[in-house]
Each structure stands twice: as structure tokens, then as C-alpha cells.
């Protein structure tokens, strides 16, 4: 059997003051006919990155409203994860494709993982991202309804790699994307459902943390709390552009000598490039004592990420490609002035000039940070508008509602709940 992730317990009732009454009622009524439904959630890692972040909240909440959910992690090996990393990069537009050996390895692991799944036990299977997309090739056709969720930025995919995966994608009953423009321009796709992910306002990463407590925590990592801090929280991945963030910081430092930078990034076990890119980032920082490069290996867990976001004068997410970018909602929810790449799902969270700053280069990024440091009052107004935007659209109860609406739809139950569906 594949590894089962222990997600603990959460109670939807705790969210009553954060979600509207109407939304809470809708969730309850959508959940009622699904009581006892058996759901398998399949992903590549239980640690690091946005998918794991979402699952730790969504899975226990689905359980709390009466579904019987298992989240399991597929098996892999270095060679497989190297292939899936190539797939991930290619789907985000990298021209490098898969070798024949990588294709074979990828397919072998689909079969190997499929053999470990007792498919007859489930009513719904939700598969996350490309790594396990092909298990359906070996298990489809039974009573379970299958949905595949792509969490990355599919706006400019490498066609060869996309076409390699499409035969599997076509077998699903529905596929879910963050944005309508991520839907591949191909024939024969299943219904494509569009909804963005969400953050958990009650999780240790996002719960209210006072400025004093945040300052206390970042102080433990050597940050001088009397001087301004810029923070980016991201996996060590070229698409997150930590080197570009260092360039921006250096430009800011020419004008504000005291500025410090924290690059906080976890290492996921399905991310073989992470360690290498971490080393590159450290080398690029060139021993600057005001650049702090930290990760879970330095004991930076959820509360510490929270503190680094809360304490930051500005939070940066200078991505070059970004499926959604949970870190942007995390920062806005904490009313932090947020400067982020003008790409992918970030643009649904930040309206330039109203809820934050969208930037296309390190120079723009530095300019935005300088503006924030020069006029914190105006920056805070923007940040507060950002928080209200997140409250309406990007908190967990809405995501739970969308999921339940989809499950009902997949079994042909008309609940009247709206979903944005693009029938391909
Ligand atoms: N994250 C974290 N610690 C780190 C780096 C990232 O907890 O050192 C979290 C971050 O707070 C966010 C998630 O991992 O919740 C990253 O999700 P996002 O959508 O921003 O990017 P992804 O990693 O999925 O590309």
C-alpha cells in the first residue's frame, strides 16, 4: 500500500467566523449527499510546496464534513523524480524534453504505483500534478470518478511533454486548473473546471501572530529587528527567481543601507534540483551578512515562515512562472505589502497599484520595495485591500465548497452549485 499521510483533525465549525453563513450552509448541504464517500487523494510528496500545504487543510476538512478521505503518496526513485522535474519544468515552458529512458521510467512508475492501489474501494480519486497522472491508465474504467488537478503554470507548455501526458489526462472525468488560460488547447479533453487554490487562515502558518512575537522569532535567526527586512518564502527553484530577488535587494541596498533579505525555502524530497539551486543561491549571496538563506533544515517551520512574513517590511514573490503562488495570499492575508512577479496565478491575487505591486524585473522589484520603505502608510493601505481580496476569494472554505460541488457533479447530482466549467 502507498504511504498514508496523517493529517490530524480539523473542524469546519472553527471557520464560521471567517466564512460567511451562506458559504457554511452551502458546504453542509453539498456534503450531505456525499456522506461516507470514499476518496483517494494521490500526490508525490507530503512535504514542501503548495500541494502539500493545501492537502493538510482540505483533507481533514473533507473528513470533518463526512467524507472518508485517504491521502497517499506515490513511490518514486531518483530517476523518476528527475523525470518528473523535467516534466514540471517543460510544462512551465522549458524547452528541454524527456529522453526515451525518462519516458519509460515515468510509465513504469505509473504501473508500479497503480498496483499498490485497491481501486474498488474508492468512489473518487483526485490526482495531483503530473507525477501520478498516469496511474489512471492502469486503473480507470471502474466505478470511481477521477479528477486530475494541475497545480502549475500551464500557460506556455512544451508541446512534446504535454502531448506525452495527454492520453492519460483524457481518461479523467474532470480536470481542474487554477486559471482558464491554463486549459491546454487540445481536442478531446474532459470537462475542465477552473478554481484557484486557497490558504488556511487558521493554520500555524497563517494564524494571527503579533508583531512582537514575529520580531522575537526572526531575531532568533540573527535578523536585526531594528532594520527593515525583505522576505521571499519559496522552494529553491529557478522559477521562483531567488537570484533575481538578490539583485533587487542589492539595488535597494544602494539607497537603504540597512536593508536585510531573508530567503526562506523548504526542500521537498521530490525536488532533486533543490539542493543544487540552494548552493547556487548561497554562492550568489557571496557571504553578504545581511542576506539570510534559511530552510526547514534550519528549523524554519510554519510558525517561523509566518513570523518572517509578518515581520517583513515587504514580502516578495518574484516568480517567473507561477501556477498560483500561495505565498502571495499568505502575505496579503497578513496585510503585508507584497511585490510579486507579473505572471500566472499571481495576477489573480494582486491587482497592481490596488492590492500590491506586480513586477517584471529586478529593477521593478527594487523600485517597488523602495516605494514601500519610503511610505509605509500608503503601502499598508494597499496591503489591507489585498487582505480583503484574499478573504473573499482565497480562503479554505471556498476551496472545500468547490471540491464538494465537483464531486456532486461527477456523480450526476444537480445541486445547483455554480462551478466554472470549460467543456473542451
Ligand atoms: N513553504 C514553506 N516553507 C518554505 C517554503 C515554502 O512552508 O521554506 C510553503 C509556503 O509558505 C507555501 C507553499 O510552501 O504555503 C508554497 O506554495 P506556492 O503555491 O507558493 O508554490 P509551490 O511551491 O507550490 O510552487
Short mmCIF file of C-alpha atoms and ligand atoms in Angstrom, two decimals:
data_model
loop_
_atom_site.label_atom_id
_atom_site.label_comp_id
_atom_site.label_asym_id
_atom_site.label_seq_id
_atom_site.Cartn_x
_atom_site.Cartn_y
_atom_site.Cartn_z
CA UNK A 1 0.00 0.00 0.00
CA UNK A 2 1.14 3.53 -0.66
CA UNK A 3 2.15 5.69 2.26
CA UNK A 4 -0.85 7.21 4.02
CA UNK A 5 -0.41 10.78 5.27
CA UNK A 6 -1.67 11.52 8.74
CA UNK A 7 -3.39 14.89 8.50
CA UNK A 8 -4.86 15.11 12.00
CA UNK A 9 -8.25 16.65 12.66
CA UNK A 10 -9.82 19.94 11.75
CA UNK A 11 -13.29 21.22 12.35
CA UNK A 12 -15.23 23.25 9.81
CA UNK A 13 -17.10 24.91 12.68
CA UNK A 14 -13.88 26.73 13.60
CA UNK A 15 -14.10 28.60 10.31
CA UNK A 16 -17.56 30.00 11.00
CA UNK A 17 -16.31 33.47 11.84
CA UNK A 18 -14.14 33.61 8.75
CA UNK A 19 -16.53 32.25 6.11
CA UNK A 20 -19.94 33.76 5.50
CA UNK A 21 -23.03 31.99 6.85
CA UNK A 22 -24.19 31.37 3.29
CA UNK A 23 -20.96 29.60 2.40
CA UNK A 24 -21.02 27.46 5.53
CA UNK A 25 -24.61 26.41 4.80
CA UNK A 26 -23.74 25.63 1.20
CA UNK A 27 -20.82 23.44 2.30
CA UNK A 28 -23.06 21.48 4.67
CA UNK A 29 -25.72 20.91 2.06
CA UNK A 30 -23.20 19.89 -0.62
CA UNK A 31 -21.56 17.48 1.84
CA UNK A 32 -24.74 15.78 2.96
CA UNK A 33 -25.29 13.56 -0.10
CA UNK A 34 -21.59 12.71 -0.12
CA UNK A 35 -21.56 11.35 3.43
CA UNK A 36 -19.35 8.28 3.66
CA UNK A 37 -18.00 8.65 0.13
CA UNK A 38 -14.53 7.12 -0.12
CA UNK A 39 -11.95 9.44 -1.61
CA UNK A 40 -8.34 8.78 -2.55
CA UNK A 41 -6.05 11.77 -2.92
CA UNK A 42 -2.79 10.97 -4.66
CA UNK A 43 0.28 13.19 -4.79
CA UNK A 44 4.06 12.97 -4.96
CA UNK A 45 5.04 14.47 -1.64
CA UNK A 46 3.59 15.25 1.75
CA UNK A 47 6.15 17.93 2.35
CA UNK A 48 7.17 21.19 0.73
CA UNK A 49 5.34 23.23 -1.84
CA UNK A 50 1.79 24.27 -2.39
CA UNK A 51 0.11 20.91 -2.93
CA UNK A 52 1.10 19.57 0.47
CA UNK A 53 0.15 22.87 2.04
CA UNK A 54 -3.38 22.67 0.64
CA UNK A 55 -3.89 18.99 1.39
CA UNK A 56 -3.13 19.32 5.11
CA UNK A 57 -6.18 21.52 5.42
CA UNK A 58 -8.52 20.29 2.72
CA UNK A 59 -8.28 16.59 3.59
CA UNK A 60 -9.18 16.94 7.30
CA UNK A 61 -11.99 19.35 6.45
CA UNK A 62 -13.44 16.93 3.90
CA UNK A 63 -13.29 14.30 6.63
CA UNK A 64 -14.98 16.63 9.08
CA UNK A 65 -17.94 17.14 6.75
CA UNK A 66 -18.43 13.39 6.45
CA UNK A 67 -16.31 12.06 3.58
CA UNK A 68 -13.91 9.20 4.10
CA UNK A 69 -10.65 10.50 2.66
CA UNK A 70 -7.19 8.98 2.34
CA UNK A 71 -4.25 11.00 1.11
CA UNK A 72 -1.49 8.75 -0.15
CA UNK A 73 1.98 9.42 -1.54
CA UNK A 74 3.22 7.64 -4.61
CA UNK A 75 6.50 5.77 -4.66
CA UNK A 76 9.38 7.11 -6.69
CA UNK A 77 13.12 6.86 -7.14
CA UNK A 78 15.78 9.40 -8.03
CA UNK A 79 15.48 8.61 -11.71
CA UNK A 80 11.70 9.01 -11.59
CA UNK A 81 11.85 12.33 -9.74
CA UNK A 82 14.45 13.59 -12.20
CA UNK A 83 11.98 12.76 -14.99
CA UNK A 84 9.06 14.39 -13.19
CA UNK A 85 11.12 17.50 -12.53
CA UNK A 86 11.85 17.70 -16.26
CA UNK A 87 8.11 17.31 -16.89
CA UNK A 88 7.31 20.05 -14.39
CA UNK A 89 9.83 22.41 -15.97
CA UNK A 90 8.70 21.55 -19.50
CA UNK A 91 5.04 22.15 -18.71
CA UNK A 92 6.04 25.59 -17.45
CA UNK A 93 7.74 26.26 -20.78
CA UNK A 94 11.27 24.87 -20.54
CA UNK A 95 12.32 23.59 -23.99
CA UNK A 96 14.17 20.59 -22.54
CA UNK A 97 12.12 17.44 -23.19
CA UNK A 98 12.14 13.87 -21.95
CA UNK A 99 14.56 11.21 -23.12
CA UNK A 100 13.18 7.81 -24.12
CA UNK A 101 14.62 6.36 -20.94
CA UNK A 102 12.82 9.01 -18.86
CA UNK A 103 9.54 8.31 -20.63
CA UNK A 104 9.95 4.62 -19.90
CA UNK A 105 10.85 5.26 -16.26
CA UNK A 106 7.86 7.57 -15.84
CA UNK A 107 5.50 4.98 -17.31
CA UNK A 108 6.98 2.16 -15.24
CA UNK A 109 6.32 4.05 -12.03
CA UNK A 110 2.73 4.72 -13.05
CA UNK A 111 2.17 1.00 -13.32
CA UNK A 112 4.11 0.22 -10.18
CA UNK A 113 2.08 2.71 -8.16
CA UNK A 114 -1.19 1.59 -9.72
CA UNK A 115 -0.52 -1.93 -8.48
CA UNK A 116 -0.48 -0.62 -4.92
CA UNK A 117 -3.95 0.92 -5.12
CA UNK A 118 -7.11 -1.02 -4.27
CA UNK A 119 -9.20 0.93 -6.69
CA UNK A 120 -12.50 -0.82 -5.98
CA UNK A 121 -12.55 0.76 -2.55
CA UNK A 122 -12.97 4.31 -3.81
CA UNK A 123 -15.78 6.48 -5.09
CA UNK A 124 -13.50 9.36 -6.09
CA UNK A 125 -9.82 9.61 -6.93
CA UNK A 126 -8.17 13.02 -7.08
CA UNK A 127 -4.70 13.00 -8.59
CA UNK A 128 -2.40 15.97 -8.09
CA UNK A 129 0.10 17.25 -10.62
CA UNK A 130 1.90 15.30 -13.33
CA UNK A 131 3.85 12.84 -11.16
CA UNK A 132 0.98 10.31 -10.70
CA UNK A 133 -1.16 11.38 -13.69
CA UNK A 134 -0.79 8.02 -15.44
CA UNK A 135 -1.97 5.63 -12.73
CA UNK A 136 -5.40 6.01 -14.31
CA UNK A 137 -4.08 4.18 -17.38
CA UNK A 138 -3.98 1.03 -15.29
CA UNK A 139 -6.99 1.58 -13.02
CA UNK A 140 -9.58 3.60 -14.92
CA UNK A 141 -12.88 2.29 -16.16
CA UNK A 142 -14.25 1.17 -12.80
CA UNK A 143 -16.84 2.82 -10.62
CA UNK A 144 -14.54 5.50 -9.21
CA UNK A 145 -14.80 9.01 -10.64
CA UNK A 146 -11.43 10.53 -11.40
CA UNK A 147 -10.29 14.15 -11.28
CA UNK A 148 -6.81 15.42 -12.05
CA UNK A 149 -5.62 18.72 -10.66
CA UNK A 150 -2.72 20.53 -12.31
CA UNK A 151 -1.14 22.97 -9.86
CA UNK A 152 1.44 24.58 -12.11
CA UNK A 153 1.54 27.34 -14.70
CA UNK A 154 0.46 25.74 -17.98
CA UNK A 155 0.25 28.94 -19.99
CA UNK A 156 3.21 28.15 -22.31
CA UNK A 157 3.79 24.39 -22.18
CA UNK A 158 6.43 22.43 -24.04
CA UNK A 159 4.15 20.64 -26.52
CA UNK A 160 6.13 17.39 -26.69
CA UNK A 161 5.87 16.80 -22.99
CA UNK A 162 2.25 17.93 -22.82
CA UNK A 163 1.37 15.52 -25.61
CA UNK A 164 3.15 12.72 -23.77
CA UNK A 165 0.81 13.21 -20.80
CA UNK A 166 -2.42 13.98 -22.65
CA UNK A 167 -3.56 10.39 -23.31
CA UNK A 168 -3.69 9.92 -19.52
CA UNK A 169 -5.34 13.30 -18.90
CA UNK A 170 -8.07 12.43 -21.42
CA UNK A 171 -9.13 9.44 -19.33
CA UNK A 172 -10.21 11.58 -16.37
CA UNK A 173 -13.80 12.54 -15.67
CA UNK A 174 -12.73 16.11 -14.97
CA UNK A 175 -9.53 18.12 -14.79
CA UNK A 176 -9.03 21.15 -12.59
CA UNK A 177 -6.88 24.16 -13.37
CA UNK A 178 -6.25 27.36 -11.43
CA UNK A 179 -6.95 29.59 -14.43
CA UNK A 180 -8.95 29.28 -17.64
CA UNK A 181 -5.87 30.16 -19.69
CA UNK A 182 -4.10 27.03 -18.42
CA UNK A 183 -6.54 24.74 -20.22
CA UNK A 184 -4.50 23.06 -22.98
CA UNK A 185 -5.59 23.94 -26.48
CA UNK A 186 -6.25 20.35 -27.46
CA UNK A 187 -9.21 18.28 -28.60
CA UNK A 188 -10.86 15.60 -26.56
CA UNK A 189 -10.22 16.87 -23.06
CA UNK A 190 -12.64 16.05 -20.27
CA UNK A 191 -14.61 18.95 -18.74
CA UNK A 192 -12.08 21.44 -17.36
CA UNK A 193 -13.06 23.00 -14.06
CA UNK A 194 -11.49 26.28 -13.02
CA UNK A 195 -10.90 27.33 -9.46
CA UNK A 196 -7.92 28.77 -7.62
CA UNK A 197 -6.41 27.17 -4.52
CA UNK A 198 -6.67 28.72 -1.09
CA UNK A 199 -4.80 29.21 2.18
CA UNK A 200 -5.87 28.09 5.61
CA UNK A 201 -6.31 31.15 7.82
CA UNK A 202 -6.27 29.01 10.96
CA UNK A 203 -3.10 27.04 10.23
CA UNK A 204 0.02 27.94 12.24
CA UNK A 205 1.47 29.49 9.09
CA UNK A 206 -1.37 31.96 8.72
CA UNK A 207 -2.88 32.43 12.16
CA UNK A 208 -2.62 35.84 13.74
CA UNK A 209 0.86 36.44 15.12
CA UNK A 210 1.65 39.67 16.92
CA UNK A 211 4.40 41.94 15.65
CA UNK A 212 6.28 41.38 18.91
CA UNK A 213 6.13 37.62 18.63
CA UNK A 214 7.18 37.76 14.98
CA UNK A 215 10.11 40.03 15.84
CA UNK A 216 11.12 37.71 18.67
CA UNK A 217 11.17 34.72 16.31
CA UNK A 218 13.12 36.33 13.46
CA UNK A 219 15.58 37.72 16.00
CA UNK A 220 16.48 34.10 16.85
CA UNK A 221 17.70 33.67 13.30
CA UNK A 222 20.01 36.66 13.52
CA UNK A 223 17.80 39.27 11.83
CA UNK A 224 18.37 42.77 13.20
CA UNK A 225 14.82 43.73 14.11
CA UNK A 226 15.73 47.41 14.13
CA UNK A 227 16.41 47.38 10.40
CA UNK A 228 14.00 46.67 7.51
CA UNK A 229 13.61 43.15 6.21
CA UNK A 230 12.56 41.89 2.79
CA UNK A 231 11.33 38.27 2.73
CA UNK A 232 10.75 35.72 -0.01
CA UNK A 233 9.39 32.30 1.01
CA UNK A 234 9.83 29.72 -1.76
CA UNK A 235 11.22 26.39 -2.70
CA UNK A 236 14.74 26.74 -4.16
CA UNK A 237 13.64 26.62 -7.76
CA UNK A 238 14.76 28.77 -10.72
CA UNK A 239 11.12 29.66 -11.49
CA UNK A 240 10.99 31.43 -8.10
CA UNK A 241 13.99 33.53 -9.15
CA UNK A 242 15.84 33.88 -5.82
CA UNK A 243 18.86 35.22 -7.71
CA UNK A 244 16.68 37.96 -9.16
CA UNK A 245 15.49 38.73 -5.64
CA UNK A 246 19.12 39.13 -4.54
CA UNK A 247 19.67 41.52 -7.47
CA UNK A 248 16.65 43.53 -6.37
CA UNK A 249 17.84 43.59 -2.77
CA UNK A 250 21.25 44.87 -3.89
CA UNK A 251 19.59 47.72 -5.77
CA UNK A 252 17.52 48.57 -2.69
CA UNK A 253 20.66 48.47 -0.55
CA UNK A 254 22.25 51.20 -2.66
CA UNK A 255 19.60 53.56 -1.28
CA UNK A 256 18.69 51.97 2.06
CA UNK A 257 21.94 50.68 3.52
CA UNK A 258 20.32 48.88 6.45
CA UNK A 259 18.01 46.63 4.43
CA UNK A 260 18.19 42.87 5.03
CA UNK A 261 16.90 39.97 2.95
CA UNK A 262 15.56 36.60 4.08
CA UNK A 263 15.18 33.82 1.52
CA UNK A 264 13.23 31.09 3.23
CA UNK A 265 12.78 27.86 1.33
CA UNK A 266 11.93 24.29 2.13
CA UNK A 267 13.45 21.25 0.50
CA UNK A 268 10.93 18.82 -0.93
CA UNK A 269 12.02 15.21 -1.43
CA UNK A 270 10.62 15.13 -4.98
CA UNK A 271 12.78 18.09 -5.96
CA UNK A 272 16.29 16.93 -6.87
CA UNK A 273 17.27 20.35 -8.20
CA UNK A 274 16.52 21.99 -4.86
CA UNK A 275 19.83 21.34 -3.15
CA UNK A 276 21.86 22.33 -6.18
CA UNK A 277 19.93 25.55 -6.59
CA UNK A 278 20.26 26.24 -2.86
CA UNK A 279 24.06 26.06 -3.31
CA UNK A 280 23.88 28.40 -6.28
CA UNK A 281 21.80 30.86 -4.29
CA UNK A 282 24.24 30.79 -1.37
CA UNK A 283 27.13 31.37 -3.79
CA UNK A 284 25.27 34.27 -5.40
CA UNK A 285 24.72 35.89 -1.98
CA UNK A 286 28.52 35.93 -1.74
CA UNK A 287 28.75 35.99 2.04
CA UNK A 288 26.66 39.16 2.45
CA UNK A 289 25.89 39.16 6.20
CA UNK A 290 22.54 40.86 5.57
CA UNK A 291 21.27 38.02 3.36
CA UNK A 292 19.75 35.15 5.34
CA UNK A 293 19.19 31.92 3.43
CA UNK A 294 17.17 29.57 5.56
CA UNK A 295 15.15 26.39 5.22
CA UNK A 296 13.45 23.64 7.13
CA UNK A 297 16.99 22.32 7.61
CA UNK A 298 17.48 25.34 9.89
CA UNK A 299 14.23 24.52 11.68
CA UNK A 300 12.17 27.05 9.79
CA UNK A 301 8.72 25.53 10.11
CA UNK A 302 5.27 27.01 9.65
CA UNK A 303 5.33 29.39 12.59
CA UNK A 304 8.73 30.67 11.56
CA UNK A 305 7.51 31.23 7.98
CA UNK A 306 4.59 33.12 9.48
CA UNK A 307 6.99 35.27 11.51
CA UNK A 308 9.23 36.04 8.54
CA UNK A 309 6.18 37.13 6.56
CA UNK A 310 4.68 39.18 9.39
CA UNK A 311 7.96 40.89 10.24
CA UNK A 312 8.82 41.79 6.64
CA UNK A 313 8.58 45.40 5.53
CA UNK A 314 7.77 43.89 2.14
CA UNK A 315 7.15 40.31 1.07
CA UNK A 316 8.50 39.40 -2.35
CA UNK A 317 7.44 36.58 -4.67
CA UNK A 318 9.44 37.34 -7.76
CA UNK A 319 8.38 34.26 -9.74
CA UNK A 320 8.96 33.92 -13.46
CA UNK A 321 6.23 31.27 -13.75
CA UNK A 322 3.73 30.56 -11.01
CA UNK A 323 0.74 28.22 -11.02
CA UNK A 324 -0.89 30.21 -8.26
CA UNK A 325 1.59 31.23 -5.58
CA UNK A 326 0.09 30.52 -2.17
CA UNK A 327 2.81 32.64 -0.62
CA UNK A 328 1.21 35.72 -2.16
CA UNK A 329 -2.13 35.08 -0.45
CA UNK A 330 -0.25 34.22 2.74
CA UNK A 331 1.49 37.59 2.69
CA UNK A 332 -1.62 39.56 1.77
CA UNK A 333 -3.64 37.81 4.48
CA UNK A 334 -1.07 39.14 6.96
CA UNK A 335 -1.58 42.63 5.46
CA UNK A 336 1.99 42.79 4.24
CA UNK A 337 2.91 44.97 1.29
CA UNK A 338 3.53 42.36 -1.40
CA UNK A 339 5.70 42.62 -4.51
CA UNK A 340 5.32 39.75 -6.95
CA UNK A 341 6.06 38.62 -10.49
CA UNK A 342 3.50 39.65 -13.08
CA UNK A 343 2.83 36.04 -14.06
CA UNK A 344 0.43 33.11 -13.81
CA UNK A 345 -1.87 32.86 -10.83
CA UNK A 346 -0.22 35.78 -9.08
CA UNK A 347 -2.22 38.22 -11.19
CA UNK A 348 -5.48 36.90 -9.77
CA UNK A 349 -4.24 37.83 -6.31
CA UNK A 350 -2.53 41.13 -6.95
CA UNK A 351 -4.03 43.98 -8.85
CA UNK A 352 -1.09 46.23 -9.48
CA UNK A 353 -1.49 49.53 -7.66
CA UNK A 354 -4.52 48.41 -5.66
CA UNK A 355 -3.68 45.29 -3.68
CA UNK A 356 0.07 45.13 -4.22
CA UNK A 357 2.86 45.52 -6.76
CA UNK A 358 3.32 43.42 -9.90
CA UNK A 359 6.84 43.49 -11.31
CA UNK A 360 8.57 42.28 -14.47
CA UNK A 361 12.22 42.69 -13.50
CA UNK A 362 14.62 43.01 -10.58
CA UNK A 363 14.72 46.76 -11.21
CA UNK A 364 10.92 46.99 -10.91
CA UNK A 365 11.06 44.84 -7.82
CA UNK A 366 13.66 47.10 -6.21
CA UNK A 367 11.60 50.17 -7.16
CA UNK A 368 8.52 48.72 -5.50
CA UNK A 369 10.44 47.85 -2.33
CA UNK A 370 11.90 51.35 -2.16
CA UNK A 371 8.42 52.82 -2.55
CA UNK A 372 7.20 50.65 0.32
CA UNK A 373 10.13 51.53 2.58
CA UNK A 374 9.67 55.25 1.82
CA UNK A 375 5.94 55.36 2.58
CA UNK A 376 4.86 52.52 4.85
CA UNK A 377 1.46 54.13 5.47
CA UNK A 378 0.47 54.09 1.79
CA UNK A 379 1.90 50.59 1.44
CA UNK A 380 -0.22 49.38 4.32
CA UNK A 381 -3.38 50.70 2.67
CA UNK A 382 -2.66 48.61 -0.38
CA UNK A 383 -1.87 45.61 1.78
CA UNK A 384 -5.19 45.95 3.60
CA UNK A 385 -7.04 45.98 0.27
CA UNK A 386 -5.11 42.82 -0.56
CA UNK A 387 -6.22 41.17 2.64
CA UNK A 388 -9.89 41.80 1.85
CA UNK A 389 -9.38 40.34 -1.63
CA UNK A 390 -7.92 37.18 -0.09
CA UNK A 391 -10.75 36.99 2.45
CA UNK A 392 -13.31 36.91 -0.35
CA UNK A 393 -11.61 34.52 -2.72
CA UNK A 394 -8.65 32.57 -1.41
CA UNK A 395 -9.52 31.03 1.96
CA UNK A 396 -10.05 27.31 2.53
CA UNK A 397 -13.84 27.14 2.99
CA UNK A 398 -14.32 28.27 -0.61
CA UNK A 399 -11.97 25.57 -1.83
CA UNK A 400 -13.85 22.94 0.15
CA UNK A 401 -17.11 24.11 -1.37
CA UNK A 402 -15.70 23.85 -4.90
CA UNK A 403 -14.46 20.33 -4.25
CA UNK A 404 -17.81 19.17 -2.93
CA UNK A 405 -19.63 20.81 -5.82
CA UNK A 406 -17.39 18.93 -8.24
CA UNK A 407 -17.89 15.55 -6.55
CA UNK A 408 -21.65 16.01 -6.74
CA UNK A 409 -21.39 16.95 -10.38
CA UNK A 410 -19.22 13.92 -11.15
CA UNK A 411 -21.93 11.58 -9.93
CA UNK A 412 -24.54 13.48 -11.91
CA UNK A 413 -26.21 15.11 -8.92
CA UNK A 414 -27.57 18.54 -9.74
CA UNK A 415 -27.01 20.67 -6.64
CA UNK A 416 -27.38 23.99 -8.37
CA UNK A 417 -23.91 24.94 -7.08
CA UNK A 418 -22.06 27.01 -9.61
CA UNK A 419 -18.72 25.92 -10.97
CA UNK A 420 -16.75 27.41 -13.82
CA UNK A 421 -16.57 24.55 -16.29
CA UNK A 422 -14.99 24.72 -19.71
CA UNK A 423 -16.20 21.80 -21.79
CA UNK A 424 -13.43 21.05 -24.21
N1 LIG B 1 6.77 26.98 2.14
C1 LIG B 1 7.15 26.72 3.45
N2 LIG B 1 8.44 26.79 3.78
C2 LIG B 1 9.37 27.11 2.91
C3 LIG B 1 8.99 27.38 1.55
C4 LIG B 1 7.68 27.31 1.21
O1 LIG B 1 6.34 26.43 4.29
O2 LIG B 1 10.53 27.15 3.29
C5 LIG B 1 5.35 26.95 1.82
C6 LIG B 1 4.79 28.32 1.51
O3 LIG B 1 4.52 29.02 2.70
C7 LIG B 1 3.55 27.96 0.71
C8 LIG B 1 4.00 26.72 -0.06
O4 LIG B 1 5.11 26.18 0.66
O5 LIG B 1 2.49 27.62 1.55
C9 LIG B 1 4.43 27.05 -1.47
O6 LIG B 1 3.31 27.17 -2.28
P1 LIG B 1 3.32 28.06 -3.59
O7 LIG B 1 1.98 27.94 -4.22
O8 LIG B 1 3.75 29.47 -3.24
O9 LIG B 1 4.47 27.45 -4.50
P2 LIG B 1 4.85 25.97 -4.98
O10 LIG B 1 5.93 25.52 -4.05
O11 LIG B 1 3.63 25.13 -4.92
O12 LIG B 1 5.38 26.16 -6.37
#
